[in-house]
Each structure stands twice: as structure tokens, then as C-alpha cells.
PDB file of C-alpha atoms in Angstrom:
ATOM      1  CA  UNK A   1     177.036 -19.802 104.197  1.00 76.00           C
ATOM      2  CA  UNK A   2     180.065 -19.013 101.929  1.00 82.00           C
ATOM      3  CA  UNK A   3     180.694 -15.635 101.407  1.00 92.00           C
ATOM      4  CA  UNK A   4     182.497 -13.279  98.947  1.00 96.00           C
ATOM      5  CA  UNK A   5     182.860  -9.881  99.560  1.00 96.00           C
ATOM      6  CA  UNK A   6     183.607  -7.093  97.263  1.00 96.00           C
ATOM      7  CA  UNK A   7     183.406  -3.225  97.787  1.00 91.00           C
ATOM      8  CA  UNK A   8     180.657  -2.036  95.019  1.00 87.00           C
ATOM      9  CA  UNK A   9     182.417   0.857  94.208  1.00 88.00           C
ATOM     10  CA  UNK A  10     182.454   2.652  91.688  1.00 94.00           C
ATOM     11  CA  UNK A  11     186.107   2.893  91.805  1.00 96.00           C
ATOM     12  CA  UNK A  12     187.975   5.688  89.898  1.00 97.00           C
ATOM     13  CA  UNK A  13     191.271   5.726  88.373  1.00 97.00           C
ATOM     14  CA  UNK A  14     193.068   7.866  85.692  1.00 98.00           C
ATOM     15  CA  UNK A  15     193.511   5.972  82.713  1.00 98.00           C
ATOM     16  CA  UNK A  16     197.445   4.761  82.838  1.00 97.00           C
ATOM     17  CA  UNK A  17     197.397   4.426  86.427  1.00 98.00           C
ATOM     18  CA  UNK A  18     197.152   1.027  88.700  1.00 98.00           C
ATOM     19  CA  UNK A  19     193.561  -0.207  89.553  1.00 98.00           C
ATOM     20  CA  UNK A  20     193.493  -2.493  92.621  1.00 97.00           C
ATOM     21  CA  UNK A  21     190.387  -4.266  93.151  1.00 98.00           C
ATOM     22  CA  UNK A  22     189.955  -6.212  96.256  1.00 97.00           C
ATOM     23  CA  UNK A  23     187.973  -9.462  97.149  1.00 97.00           C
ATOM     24  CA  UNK A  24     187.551 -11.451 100.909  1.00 97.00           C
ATOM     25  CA  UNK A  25     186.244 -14.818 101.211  1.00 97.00           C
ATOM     26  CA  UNK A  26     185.137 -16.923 104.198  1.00 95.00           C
ATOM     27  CA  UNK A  27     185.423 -20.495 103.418  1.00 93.00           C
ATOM     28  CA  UNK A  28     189.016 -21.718 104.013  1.00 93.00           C
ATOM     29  CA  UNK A  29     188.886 -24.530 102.149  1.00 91.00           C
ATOM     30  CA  UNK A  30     188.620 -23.199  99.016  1.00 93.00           C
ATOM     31  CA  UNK A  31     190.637 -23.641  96.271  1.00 92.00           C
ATOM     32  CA  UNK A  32     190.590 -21.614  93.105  1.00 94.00           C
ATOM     33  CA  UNK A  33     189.738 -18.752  92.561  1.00 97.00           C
ATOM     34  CA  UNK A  34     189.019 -16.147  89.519  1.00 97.00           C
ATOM     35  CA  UNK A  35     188.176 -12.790  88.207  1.00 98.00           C
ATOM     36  CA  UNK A  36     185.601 -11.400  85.600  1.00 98.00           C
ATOM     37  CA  UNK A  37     185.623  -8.716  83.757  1.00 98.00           C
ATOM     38  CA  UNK A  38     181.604  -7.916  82.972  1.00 97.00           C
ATOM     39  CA  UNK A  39     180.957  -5.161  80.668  1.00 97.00           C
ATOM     40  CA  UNK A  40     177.112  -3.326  81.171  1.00 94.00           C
ATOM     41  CA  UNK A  41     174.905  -5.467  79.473  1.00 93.00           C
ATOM     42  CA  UNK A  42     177.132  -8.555  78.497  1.00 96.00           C
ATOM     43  CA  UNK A  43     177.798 -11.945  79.998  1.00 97.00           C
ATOM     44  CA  UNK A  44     181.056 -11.960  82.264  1.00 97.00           C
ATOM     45  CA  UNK A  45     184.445 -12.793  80.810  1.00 97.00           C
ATOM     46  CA  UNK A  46     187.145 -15.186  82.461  1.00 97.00           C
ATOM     47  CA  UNK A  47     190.433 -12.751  82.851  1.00 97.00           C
ATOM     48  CA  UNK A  48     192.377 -14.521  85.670  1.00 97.00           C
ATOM     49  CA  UNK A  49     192.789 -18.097  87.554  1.00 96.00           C
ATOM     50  CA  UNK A  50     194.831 -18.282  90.253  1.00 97.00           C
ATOM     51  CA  UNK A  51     195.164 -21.726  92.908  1.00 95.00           C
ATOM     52  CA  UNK A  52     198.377 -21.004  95.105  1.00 95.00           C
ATOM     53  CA  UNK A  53     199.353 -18.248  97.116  1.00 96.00           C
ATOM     54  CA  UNK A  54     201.635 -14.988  95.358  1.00 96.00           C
ATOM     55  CA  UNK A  55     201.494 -13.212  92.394  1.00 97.00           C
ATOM     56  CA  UNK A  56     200.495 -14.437  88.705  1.00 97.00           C
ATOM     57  CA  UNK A  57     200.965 -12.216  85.720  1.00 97.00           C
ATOM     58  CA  UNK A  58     199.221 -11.473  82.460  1.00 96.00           C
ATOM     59  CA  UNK A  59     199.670  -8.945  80.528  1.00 97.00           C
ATOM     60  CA  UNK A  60     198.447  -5.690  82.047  1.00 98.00           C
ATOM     61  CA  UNK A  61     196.878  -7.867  84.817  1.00 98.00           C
ATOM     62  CA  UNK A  62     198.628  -9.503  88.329  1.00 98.00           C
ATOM     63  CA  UNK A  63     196.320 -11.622  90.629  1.00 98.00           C
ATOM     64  CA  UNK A  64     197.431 -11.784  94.023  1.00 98.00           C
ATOM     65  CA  UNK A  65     196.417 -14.672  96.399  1.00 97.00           C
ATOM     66  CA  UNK A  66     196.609 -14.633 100.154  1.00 97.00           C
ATOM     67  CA  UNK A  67     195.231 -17.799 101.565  1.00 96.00           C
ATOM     68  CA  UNK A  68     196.375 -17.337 105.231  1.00 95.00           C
ATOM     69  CA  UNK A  69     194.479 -13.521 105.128  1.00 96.00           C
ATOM     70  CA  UNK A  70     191.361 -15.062 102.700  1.00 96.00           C
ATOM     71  CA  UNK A  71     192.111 -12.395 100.495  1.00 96.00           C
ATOM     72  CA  UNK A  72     192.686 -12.100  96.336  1.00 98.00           C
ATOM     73  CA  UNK A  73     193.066  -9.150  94.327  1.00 98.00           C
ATOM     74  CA  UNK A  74     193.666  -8.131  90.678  1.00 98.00           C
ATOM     75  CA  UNK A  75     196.056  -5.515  89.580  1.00 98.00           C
ATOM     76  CA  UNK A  76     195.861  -3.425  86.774  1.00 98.00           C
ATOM     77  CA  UNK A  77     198.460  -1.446  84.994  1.00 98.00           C
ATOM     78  CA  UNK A  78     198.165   0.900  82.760  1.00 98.00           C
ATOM     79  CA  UNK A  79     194.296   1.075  82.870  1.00 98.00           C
ATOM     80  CA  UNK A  80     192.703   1.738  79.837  1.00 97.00           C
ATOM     81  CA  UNK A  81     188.823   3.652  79.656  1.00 97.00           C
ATOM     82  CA  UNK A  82     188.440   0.172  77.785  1.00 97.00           C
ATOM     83  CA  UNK A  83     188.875  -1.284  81.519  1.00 98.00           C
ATOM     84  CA  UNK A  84     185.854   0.278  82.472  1.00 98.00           C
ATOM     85  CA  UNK A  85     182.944  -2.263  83.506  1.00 97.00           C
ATOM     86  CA  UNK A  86     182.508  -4.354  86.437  1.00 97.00           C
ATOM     87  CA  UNK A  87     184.996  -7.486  87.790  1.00 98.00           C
ATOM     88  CA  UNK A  88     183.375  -9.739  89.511  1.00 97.00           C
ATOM     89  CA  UNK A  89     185.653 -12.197  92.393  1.00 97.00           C
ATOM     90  CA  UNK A  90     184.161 -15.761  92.026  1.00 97.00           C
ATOM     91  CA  UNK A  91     185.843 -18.455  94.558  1.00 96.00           C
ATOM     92  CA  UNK A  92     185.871 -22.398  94.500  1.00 93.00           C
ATOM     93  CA  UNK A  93     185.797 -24.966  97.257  1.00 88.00           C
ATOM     94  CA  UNK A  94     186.511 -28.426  95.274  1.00 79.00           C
ATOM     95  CA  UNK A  95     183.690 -29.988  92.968  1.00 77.00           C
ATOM     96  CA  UNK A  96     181.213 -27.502  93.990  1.00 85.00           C
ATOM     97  CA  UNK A  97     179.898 -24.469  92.174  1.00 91.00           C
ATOM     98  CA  UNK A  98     181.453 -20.961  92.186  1.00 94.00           C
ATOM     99  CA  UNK A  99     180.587 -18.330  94.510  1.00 94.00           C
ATOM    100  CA  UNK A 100     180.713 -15.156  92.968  1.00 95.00           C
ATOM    101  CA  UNK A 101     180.857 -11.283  95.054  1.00 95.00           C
ATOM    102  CA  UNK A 102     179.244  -8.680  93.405  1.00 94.00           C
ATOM    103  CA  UNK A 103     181.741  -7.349  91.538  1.00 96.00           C
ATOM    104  CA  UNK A 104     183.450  -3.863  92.041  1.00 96.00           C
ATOM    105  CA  UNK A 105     182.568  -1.394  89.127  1.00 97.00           C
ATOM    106  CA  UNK A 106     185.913   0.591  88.023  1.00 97.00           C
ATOM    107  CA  UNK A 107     185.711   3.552  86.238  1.00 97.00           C
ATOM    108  CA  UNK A 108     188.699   4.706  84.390  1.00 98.00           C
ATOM    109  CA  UNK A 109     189.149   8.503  83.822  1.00 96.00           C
ATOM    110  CA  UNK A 110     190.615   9.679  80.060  1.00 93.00           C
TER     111      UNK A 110
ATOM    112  CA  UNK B   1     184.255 -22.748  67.216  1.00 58.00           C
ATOM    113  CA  UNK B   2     184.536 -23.911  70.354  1.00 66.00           C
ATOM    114  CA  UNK B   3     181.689 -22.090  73.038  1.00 94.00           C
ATOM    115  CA  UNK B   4     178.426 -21.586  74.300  1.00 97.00           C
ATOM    116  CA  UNK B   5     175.481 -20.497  72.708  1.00 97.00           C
ATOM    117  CA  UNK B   6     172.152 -19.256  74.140  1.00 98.00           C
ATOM    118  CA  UNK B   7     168.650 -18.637  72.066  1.00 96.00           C
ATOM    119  CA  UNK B   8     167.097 -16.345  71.853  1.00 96.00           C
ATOM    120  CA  UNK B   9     168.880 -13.119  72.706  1.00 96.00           C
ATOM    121  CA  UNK B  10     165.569 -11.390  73.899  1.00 96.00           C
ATOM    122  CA  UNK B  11     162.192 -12.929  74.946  1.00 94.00           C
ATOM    123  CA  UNK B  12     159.254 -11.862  76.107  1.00 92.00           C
ATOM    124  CA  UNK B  13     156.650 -13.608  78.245  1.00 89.00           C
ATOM    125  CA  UNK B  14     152.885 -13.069  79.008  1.00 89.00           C
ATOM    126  CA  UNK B  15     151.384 -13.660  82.450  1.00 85.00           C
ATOM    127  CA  UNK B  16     150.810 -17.290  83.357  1.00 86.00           C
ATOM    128  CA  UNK B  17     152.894 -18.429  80.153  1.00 91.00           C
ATOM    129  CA  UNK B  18     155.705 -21.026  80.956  1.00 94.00           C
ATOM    130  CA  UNK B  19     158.968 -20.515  78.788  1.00 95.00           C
ATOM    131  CA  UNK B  20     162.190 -21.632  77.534  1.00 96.00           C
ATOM    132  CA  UNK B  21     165.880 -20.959  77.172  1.00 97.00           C
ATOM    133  CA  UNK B  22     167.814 -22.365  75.477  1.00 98.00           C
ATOM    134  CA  UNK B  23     171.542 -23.277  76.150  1.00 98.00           C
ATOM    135  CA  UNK B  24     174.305 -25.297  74.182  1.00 98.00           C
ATOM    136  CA  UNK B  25     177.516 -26.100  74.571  1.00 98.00           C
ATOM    137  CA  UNK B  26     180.527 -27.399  72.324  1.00 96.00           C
ATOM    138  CA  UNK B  27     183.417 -27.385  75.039  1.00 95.00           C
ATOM    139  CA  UNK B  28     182.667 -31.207  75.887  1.00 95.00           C
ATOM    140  CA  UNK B  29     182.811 -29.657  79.597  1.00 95.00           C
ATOM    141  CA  UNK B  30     180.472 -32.043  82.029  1.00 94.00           C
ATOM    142  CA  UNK B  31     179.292 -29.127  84.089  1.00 96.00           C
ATOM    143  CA  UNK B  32     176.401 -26.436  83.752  1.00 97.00           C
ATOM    144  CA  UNK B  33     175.147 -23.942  85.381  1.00 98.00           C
ATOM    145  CA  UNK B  34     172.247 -21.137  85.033  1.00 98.00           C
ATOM    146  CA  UNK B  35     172.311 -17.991  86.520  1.00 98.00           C
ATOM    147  CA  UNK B  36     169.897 -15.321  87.060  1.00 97.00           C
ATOM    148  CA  UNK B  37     171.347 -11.321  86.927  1.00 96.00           C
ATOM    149  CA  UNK B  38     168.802  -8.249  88.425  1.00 93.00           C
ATOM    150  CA  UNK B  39     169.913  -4.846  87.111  1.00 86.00           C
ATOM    151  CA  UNK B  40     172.851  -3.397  89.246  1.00 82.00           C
ATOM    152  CA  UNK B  41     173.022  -6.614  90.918  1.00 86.00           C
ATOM    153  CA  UNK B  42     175.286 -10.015  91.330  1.00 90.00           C
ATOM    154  CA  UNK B  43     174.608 -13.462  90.022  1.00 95.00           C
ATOM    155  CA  UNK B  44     172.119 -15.961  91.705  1.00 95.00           C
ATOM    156  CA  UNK B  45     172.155 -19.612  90.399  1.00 96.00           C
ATOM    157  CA  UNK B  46     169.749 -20.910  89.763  1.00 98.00           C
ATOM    158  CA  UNK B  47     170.070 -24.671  88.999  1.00 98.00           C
ATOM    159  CA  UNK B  48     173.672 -26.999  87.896  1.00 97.00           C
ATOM    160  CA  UNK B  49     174.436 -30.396  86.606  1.00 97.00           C
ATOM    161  CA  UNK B  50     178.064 -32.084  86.768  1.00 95.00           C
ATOM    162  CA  UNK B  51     176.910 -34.598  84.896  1.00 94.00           C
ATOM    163  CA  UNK B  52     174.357 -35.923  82.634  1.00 95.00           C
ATOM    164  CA  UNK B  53     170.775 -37.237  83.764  1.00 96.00           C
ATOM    165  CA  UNK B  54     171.354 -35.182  87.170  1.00 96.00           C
ATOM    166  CA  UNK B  55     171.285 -31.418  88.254  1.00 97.00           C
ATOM    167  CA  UNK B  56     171.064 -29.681  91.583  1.00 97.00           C
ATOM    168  CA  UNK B  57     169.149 -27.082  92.702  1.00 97.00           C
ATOM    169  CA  UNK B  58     170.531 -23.244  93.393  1.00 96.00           C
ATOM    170  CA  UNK B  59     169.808 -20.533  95.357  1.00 94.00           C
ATOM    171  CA  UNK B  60     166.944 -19.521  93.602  1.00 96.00           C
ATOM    172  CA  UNK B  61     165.151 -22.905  91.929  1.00 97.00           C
ATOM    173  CA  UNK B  62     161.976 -21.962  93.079  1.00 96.00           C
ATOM    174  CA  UNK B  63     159.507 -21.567  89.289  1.00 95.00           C
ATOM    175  CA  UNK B  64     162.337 -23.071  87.722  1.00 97.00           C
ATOM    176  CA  UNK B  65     162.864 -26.204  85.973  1.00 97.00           C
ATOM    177  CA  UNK B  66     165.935 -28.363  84.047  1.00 98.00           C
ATOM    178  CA  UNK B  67     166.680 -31.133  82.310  1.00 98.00           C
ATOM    179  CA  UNK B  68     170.291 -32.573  81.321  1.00 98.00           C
ATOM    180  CA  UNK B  69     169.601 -35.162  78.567  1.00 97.00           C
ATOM    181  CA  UNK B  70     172.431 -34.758  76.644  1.00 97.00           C
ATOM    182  CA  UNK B  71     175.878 -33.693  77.635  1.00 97.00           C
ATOM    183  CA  UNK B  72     176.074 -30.070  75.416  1.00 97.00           C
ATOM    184  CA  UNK B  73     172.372 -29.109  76.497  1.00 98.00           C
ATOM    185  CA  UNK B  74     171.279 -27.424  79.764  1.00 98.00           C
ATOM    186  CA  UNK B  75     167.541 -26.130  78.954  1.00 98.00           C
ATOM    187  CA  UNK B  76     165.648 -23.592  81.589  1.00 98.00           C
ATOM    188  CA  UNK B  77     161.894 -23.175  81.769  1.00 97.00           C
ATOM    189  CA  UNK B  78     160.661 -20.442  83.573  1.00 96.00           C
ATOM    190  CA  UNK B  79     157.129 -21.256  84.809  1.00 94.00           C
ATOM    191  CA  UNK B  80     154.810 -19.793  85.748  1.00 88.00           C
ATOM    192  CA  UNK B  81     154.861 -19.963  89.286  1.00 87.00           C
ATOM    193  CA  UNK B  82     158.224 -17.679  88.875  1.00 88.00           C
ATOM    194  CA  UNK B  83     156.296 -14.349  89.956  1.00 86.00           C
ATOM    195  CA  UNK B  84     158.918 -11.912  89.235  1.00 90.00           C
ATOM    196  CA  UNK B  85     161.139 -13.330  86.210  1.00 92.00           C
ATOM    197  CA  UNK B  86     162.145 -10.722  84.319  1.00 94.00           C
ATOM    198  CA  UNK B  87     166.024 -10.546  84.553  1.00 96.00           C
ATOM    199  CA  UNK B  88     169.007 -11.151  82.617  1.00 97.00           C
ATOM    200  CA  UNK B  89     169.497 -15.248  82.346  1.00 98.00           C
ATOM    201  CA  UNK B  90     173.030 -16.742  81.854  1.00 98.00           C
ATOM    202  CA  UNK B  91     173.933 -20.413  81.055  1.00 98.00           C
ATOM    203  CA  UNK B  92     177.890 -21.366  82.067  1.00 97.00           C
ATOM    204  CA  UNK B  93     179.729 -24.076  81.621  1.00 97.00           C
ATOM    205  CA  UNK B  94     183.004 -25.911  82.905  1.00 95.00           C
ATOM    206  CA  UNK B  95     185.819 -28.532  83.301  1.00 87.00           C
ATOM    207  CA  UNK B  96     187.515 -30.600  86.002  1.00 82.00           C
ATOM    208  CA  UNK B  97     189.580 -27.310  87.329  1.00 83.00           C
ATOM    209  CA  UNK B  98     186.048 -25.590  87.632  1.00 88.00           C
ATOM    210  CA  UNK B  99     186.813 -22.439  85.468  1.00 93.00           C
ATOM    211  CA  UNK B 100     183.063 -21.277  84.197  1.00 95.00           C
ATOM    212  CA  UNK B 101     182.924 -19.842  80.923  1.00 96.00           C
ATOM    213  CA  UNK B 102     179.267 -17.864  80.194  1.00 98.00           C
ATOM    214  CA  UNK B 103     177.398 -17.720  77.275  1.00 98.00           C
ATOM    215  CA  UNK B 104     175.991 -14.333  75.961  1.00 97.00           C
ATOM    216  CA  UNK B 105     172.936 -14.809  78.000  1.00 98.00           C
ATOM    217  CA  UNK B 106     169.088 -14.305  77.430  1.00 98.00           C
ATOM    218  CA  UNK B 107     167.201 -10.934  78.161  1.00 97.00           C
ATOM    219  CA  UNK B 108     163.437 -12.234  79.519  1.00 95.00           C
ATOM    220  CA  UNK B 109     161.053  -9.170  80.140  1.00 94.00           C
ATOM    221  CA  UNK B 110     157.541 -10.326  81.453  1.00 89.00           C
ATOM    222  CA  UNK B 111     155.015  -7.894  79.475  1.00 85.00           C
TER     223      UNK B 111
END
């Protein structure tokens, strides 16, 4: 069974300082892998692809890929109480559908 | 504009009354997927098609059915036999590099 893990939080930050959320996955094989941003009663929004291992920047957000540790994780600077919902880690193995974790809820503090 | 739609926003079903959502997209993507969302918790899917005239079932495809007739449609039924449907229903789709983009989903509440 392929597995995603995420830790529920809620996680707190003041607003202009670095959230780091966090995301393990158990099938080596896979491939891509991508973070959404899910705001309380909407449909989850593509913020970040990433298929090789190190850093890739946009904007306020880094994703970081580990592949030999299984482990991706999304930076973001500056946070904004407009940052505030739930990011969800979804993973890829090849032509088969996304596994998704489920998702980290950040809180950011005014 | 290029995306996904999904009809209707909210629906409501009776007891023993099979339904439908509705899902269409204009991103000429060959994938689909529907997932089902429980308050507070992650998504399940439910059923997907790569391509058309075939789908797969999910994690959850039990009082569920599909059909993939054309290319931008991806229809659920919720049947009967789903005892506990009510839940927040979200039709995806995506290209070769397998990045899933959601519609706005559809809000079912069993009355």
C-alpha cells in the first residue's frame, strides 16, 4: 500500500515568517510529486511540481525533494494570513493515479 | 477558458434515489479522476479513466458508477446502494506529466 504521510497540524506561524510543511512517502519508485494549497470549503489548487531531487523556486514558495530520504517539503516565506488553509502532499509513481496525504493545516498569525 | 466545470454546486438526495454529477472538461487532458472529501478529512478516489471507453475502479467504488464516452466528460452516479454519501465530490483531470487540476466540486447532502 503506498503511503503519504503528513503531520495534521494545525501548524502556526506569524505572518512574515517561514512555514515549513513536511511530507514522507513510501513507494520509491515514484516520480513526481506536488503540493496543494486547499482553502476550507474549496477544491484544492496546484502550487508546486517538482521531479528531481533539490530545491525549486516560485515566488514566495521553495519545494524541496529528497529522493534518497523519501521526503518533500514546501517552504514558505513571508507567510501571509492569506496562506492560511490546508496543503495537501500528493505523490506519483508513473501512469498511475496520485496519492495524496492529508494535508497539514497552517495557520498564519497577523 | 480553459478548465473544469462541475454541475451542480449543491445537491440533495432522498433515500433510495440514485443521482448524478456532472463533470466537464476543456483541457483536452486524457485522464479523470473523482474524488470523494469527508469533513476534516483527505481525499478518497473514487473511480479514473486514462482514456476513453475505459475507467478503473478506486478506493472507494463501491455504490458508485462511471462512464467515459467522450473525452471532456467523466459523469458519477451515486446509487443507491452508497449508504452514507453525503460528502464533498471532486472531479480532476490531467496530462501525460500527471499534474491533476480539480474542478470546484459538488456538495451532495442525503436529506
Amino acid at each position: 500500500q503506498k503511503e503519504v504521510e503528513q503531520n495534521s497540524g494545525p501548524l502556526s506561524v506569524p505572518e512574515g515568517a517561514i512555514a515549513s510543511l513536511n511530507c514522507t512517502y513510501s513507494d520509491r519508485g515514484s516520480q513526481s510529486f506536488f503540493w496543494y494549497r486547499q482553502y476550507s470549503g474549496k477544491s484544492p489548487e496546484l502550487i508546486m511540481s517538482i521531479y528531481s531531487n533539490g530545491d525549486k523556486e516560485d515566488g514566495r514558495f521553495t519545494a524541496q525533494l529528497n529522493k534518497a530520504s523519501q521526503y518533500v517539503s514546501l517552504l514558505i516565506r513571508d507567510s501571509q494570513p492569506s496562506d492560511s488553509a490546508t496543503y495537501l502532499c500528493a505523490v506519483s509513481s508513473g501512469n498511475t493515479p496520485l496519492v495524496f496525504g492529508k494535508g497539514t493545516r497552517l495557520s498564519v498569525i497577523a | 477558458d480553459g478548465g473544469i466545470t462541475q454541475s451542480p454546486k449543491y445537491l440533495f438526495r432522498k433515500e433510495g434515489q440514485n443521482v448524478t454529477l456532472s463533470c466537464e472538461q476543456n483541457l483536452n487532458h486524457d485522464a479523470m479522476y473523482w474524488y470523494r472529501q469527508d469533513p476534516g478529512q483527505g481525499l478518497r478516489l473514487i473511480y479514473y479513466s486514462q482514456i476513453v471507453n475505459d475507467f478503473q475502479k478506486g478506493d472507494i467504488a463501491e455504490g458508485y458508477s462511471v462512464s467515459r464516452e467522450k473525452k471532456e466528460s467523466f459523469p458519477l452516479t451515486v446509487t443507491s446502494a452508497q449508504k452514507n454519501p453525503t460528502a464533498f465530490y471532486l472531479c480532476a483531470s490531467s496530462d501525460w506529466n500527471n499534474e491533476q487540476f480539480f474542478g470546484p466540486g459538488t456538495r451532495l447532502t442525503v436529506l
